Short mmCIF file of C-alpha atoms in Angstrom, two decimals:
data_model
loop_
_atom_site.label_atom_id
_atom_site.label_comp_id
_atom_site.label_asym_id
_atom_site.label_seq_id
_atom_site.Cartn_x
_atom_site.Cartn_y
_atom_site.Cartn_z
CA MET A 147 -23.63 -36.68 -24.31
CA THR A 148 -21.89 -38.75 -21.88
CA GLY A 149 -22.96 -37.42 -18.63
CA ARG A 150 -21.59 -33.66 -19.59
CA CYS A 151 -23.21 -30.82 -18.77
CA GLU A 152 -23.70 -28.90 -22.04
CA ARG A 153 -24.72 -25.23 -22.41
CA ARG A 154 -26.04 -23.71 -25.66
CA LEU A 155 -27.61 -20.14 -26.64
CA TRP A 156 -30.58 -20.34 -29.34
CA GLN A 157 -32.57 -18.02 -30.90
CA ALA A 158 -36.74 -18.95 -30.35
CA ASP A 159 -39.72 -17.18 -30.05
CA ARG A 160 -37.78 -13.94 -29.91
CA HIS A 161 -36.40 -14.61 -26.47
CA GLU A 162 -32.63 -15.93 -25.94
CA THR A 163 -33.22 -19.30 -23.81
CA ILE A 164 -30.16 -20.94 -22.39
CA GLU A 165 -30.49 -25.23 -22.65
CA ASN A 166 -28.66 -27.17 -19.34
CA ARG A 167 -28.95 -30.87 -20.68
CA GLY A 168 -28.66 -33.08 -17.80
CA ALA A 169 -30.12 -31.08 -15.12
CA GLU A 170 -33.78 -31.93 -15.83
CA ASN A 171 -34.00 -30.05 -18.72
CA ASP A 172 -34.61 -26.47 -17.37
CA ARG A 173 -34.65 -23.66 -19.85
CA VAL A 174 -34.08 -19.99 -18.36
CA PRO A 175 -34.55 -16.74 -20.23
CA ALA A 176 -31.02 -15.52 -20.46
CA GLY A 177 -32.54 -11.91 -19.31
CA ARG A 178 -32.96 -13.12 -16.75
CA THR A 179 -30.25 -14.95 -15.23
CA GLY A 180 -28.69 -11.31 -13.83
CA ARG A 181 -25.74 -9.30 -15.16
CA TRP A 182 -24.09 -12.50 -16.20
CA THR A 183 -24.94 -14.92 -18.83
CA SER A 184 -24.28 -18.60 -18.29
CA THR A 185 -21.29 -17.86 -20.89
CA GLY A 186 -19.68 -15.73 -18.62
CA THR A 187 -20.10 -12.90 -21.01
CA TRP A 188 -21.81 -9.16 -19.90
CA THR A 189 -25.10 -8.65 -21.10
CA LEU A 190 -26.27 -5.44 -22.55
CA ALA A 191 -27.86 -4.21 -19.52
CA GLY A 192 -24.98 -4.84 -17.24
CA ILE A 193 -22.52 -2.83 -19.57
CA TRP A 194 -24.89 0.23 -19.42
CA THR A 195 -25.59 -0.55 -15.75
CA LEU A 196 -21.62 -0.46 -15.22
CA ALA A 197 -20.88 2.81 -17.68
CA GLY A 198 -23.83 4.71 -15.50
CA ILE A 199 -22.27 4.18 -12.17
CA LEU A 200 -18.60 4.91 -13.46
CA CYS A 201 -20.28 8.26 -15.14
CA LEU A 202 -21.56 9.33 -11.67
CA ALA A 203 -18.35 8.46 -9.69
CA ILE A 204 -15.85 10.67 -12.11
CA ALA A 205 -18.99 13.45 -12.66
CA THR A 206 -19.78 13.81 -9.02
CA PRO A 207 -18.24 17.03 -7.39
CA VAL A 208 -16.60 16.94 -4.17
CA ALA A 209 -16.27 19.64 -1.73
CA ALA A 210 -13.39 19.52 0.88
CA GLN A 211 -12.37 23.09 1.09
CA ILE A 212 -13.00 23.99 4.95
CA THR A 213 -11.68 27.47 4.92
CA ALA A 214 -13.88 30.13 3.00
CA PRO A 215 -11.81 32.10 0.40
CA ARG A 216 -10.47 35.34 1.06
CA THR A 217 -10.49 38.58 -0.76
CA LEU A 218 -7.62 40.69 0.36
CA SER A 219 -7.06 42.97 -2.83
CA THR A 220 -8.81 43.94 -5.95
CA VAL A 221 -6.67 40.86 -7.40
CA PRO A 222 -7.57 37.77 -5.42
CA ASP A 223 -4.83 35.70 -5.09
CA ARG A 224 -5.77 32.08 -5.67
CA THR A 225 -2.97 30.53 -3.56
CA ALA A 226 -3.74 29.58 -0.35
CA ASN A 227 -1.22 30.43 2.42
CA LEU A 228 0.14 28.23 5.41
CA GLU A 229 -2.27 27.85 7.39
CA GLU A 230 -5.27 27.26 4.96
CA GLN A 231 -3.10 24.48 3.44
CA LEU A 232 -2.34 22.99 6.64
CA THR A 233 -6.05 22.92 7.67
CA ASN A 234 -7.46 21.52 4.62
CA ARG A 235 -4.97 18.77 3.41
CA LEU A 236 -4.38 17.53 6.95
CA ARG A 237 -8.11 17.81 7.74
CA ALA A 238 -8.13 19.74 11.03
CA VAL A 239 -11.70 20.45 11.31
CA ALA A 240 -12.00 20.86 15.68
CA PRO A 241 -11.24 24.18 17.00
CA ASP A 242 -8.02 22.79 19.00
CA GLN A 243 -6.93 21.35 15.74
CA GLN A 244 -7.09 24.31 14.01
CA ALA A 245 -5.39 26.54 17.37
CA PHE A 246 -2.34 24.15 17.09
CA VAL A 247 -1.66 24.48 13.21
CA ARG A 248 -2.23 28.27 13.87
CA HIS A 249 0.84 28.16 16.28
CA ILE A 250 2.92 26.03 13.94
CA VAL A 251 2.35 28.71 11.71
CA ARG A 252 2.87 31.26 13.83
CA LEU A 253 6.25 29.29 15.23
CA THR A 254 7.43 29.51 11.23
CA GLU A 255 6.74 32.98 10.99
CA GLN A 256 8.63 33.49 13.66
CA ASP A 257 11.23 31.55 11.81
CA ARG A 258 11.84 29.01 15.06
CA LEU A 259 10.26 26.25 12.94
CA ASP A 260 11.42 25.55 9.61
CA LEU A 261 8.95 25.90 6.46
CA LYS A 262 10.53 22.82 4.81
CA LEU A 263 10.40 20.84 7.79
CA VAL A 264 6.46 21.71 8.18
CA VAL A 265 5.53 21.28 4.66
CA ALA A 266 8.04 17.73 4.63
CA VAL A 267 6.14 16.56 7.62
CA GLU A 268 2.71 17.35 6.31
CA ARG A 269 3.76 15.18 3.24
CA TYR A 270 5.01 12.58 5.54
CA ALA A 271 1.36 12.68 7.85
CA LEU A 272 -0.64 12.52 4.56
CA LYS A 273 1.55 9.26 3.26
CA ARG A 274 1.16 7.81 6.41
CA ASN A 275 -2.92 8.34 6.62
CA SER A 276 -4.74 10.21 3.70
CA VAL A 277 -7.98 9.96 5.37
CA LEU A 278 -7.15 11.13 8.92
CA PRO A 279 -3.30 12.85 8.74
CA PHE A 280 -3.39 15.02 11.82
CA PRO A 281 -2.46 12.82 14.53
CA TYR A 282 0.83 11.78 12.57
CA PHE A 283 1.45 15.40 11.74
CA GLU A 284 1.01 16.64 15.56
CA ARG A 285 3.52 13.48 16.52
CA ALA A 286 5.84 14.00 13.94
CA ILE A 287 6.34 18.23 14.15
CA ARG A 288 6.20 17.95 18.31
CA TYR A 289 9.17 15.24 17.63
CA LEU A 290 10.95 17.02 15.20
CA ALA A 291 10.68 20.13 16.90
CA GLU A 292 11.74 18.52 20.47
CA LYS A 293 14.73 17.27 18.84
CA ARG A 294 15.55 20.84 17.86
CA GLY A 295 15.15 22.36 20.88
CA LEU A 296 11.56 23.36 20.96
CA THR A 297 8.86 22.11 23.06
CA ILE A 298 5.60 22.23 21.32
CA PRO A 299 2.43 21.41 23.58
CA ALA A 300 0.10 18.73 22.81
CA VAL A 301 -3.45 19.43 20.80
CA ARG A 302 -5.31 18.75 23.93
CA GLN A 303 -4.17 21.67 25.51
CA PHE A 304 -5.12 24.13 22.71
CA ALA A 305 -9.01 22.99 23.71
CA THR A 306 -11.18 25.92 25.16
CA THR A 307 -14.04 25.66 27.14
CA ALA A 308 -15.89 28.93 25.24
CA ALA A 309 -18.64 28.34 23.44
CA PRO A 310 -17.85 28.13 19.73
CA THR A 311 -18.73 31.01 17.51
CA PRO A 312 -20.67 30.71 14.19
#
């Protein structure tokens, strides 16, 4: 042993210990070194902890539905209409944002805006920023509508001073 730091595992008194020669003969129980042993392998406790975290992350239900489900007839329709889809996917939570979405849907129903254009801009906004896509949707739909000769007001013009109804 010529000044090299050598680590070796052995079994002593039913405890696994690590001997580090050349560093004042320190002995540290392997179970107290954290999740990694000195040899770079996972301990059993570390593996179970990681497995538990992964199970919790996968099994946790996420609720992102903003609008309440509707029942219009005896057979419930499980597909969302355009307004619900835009509101949920674009995360339009403010009343002025929801009014803007309703205005876009109204223009689509009047055939002043193409449905394919609205869906394409929605997908574009989701690709640009999946966490907060609404501002990208607003800017893009206003720009493309302006190119087609249709003026769409800004979201802030849909703001109301009335008290929100619960």
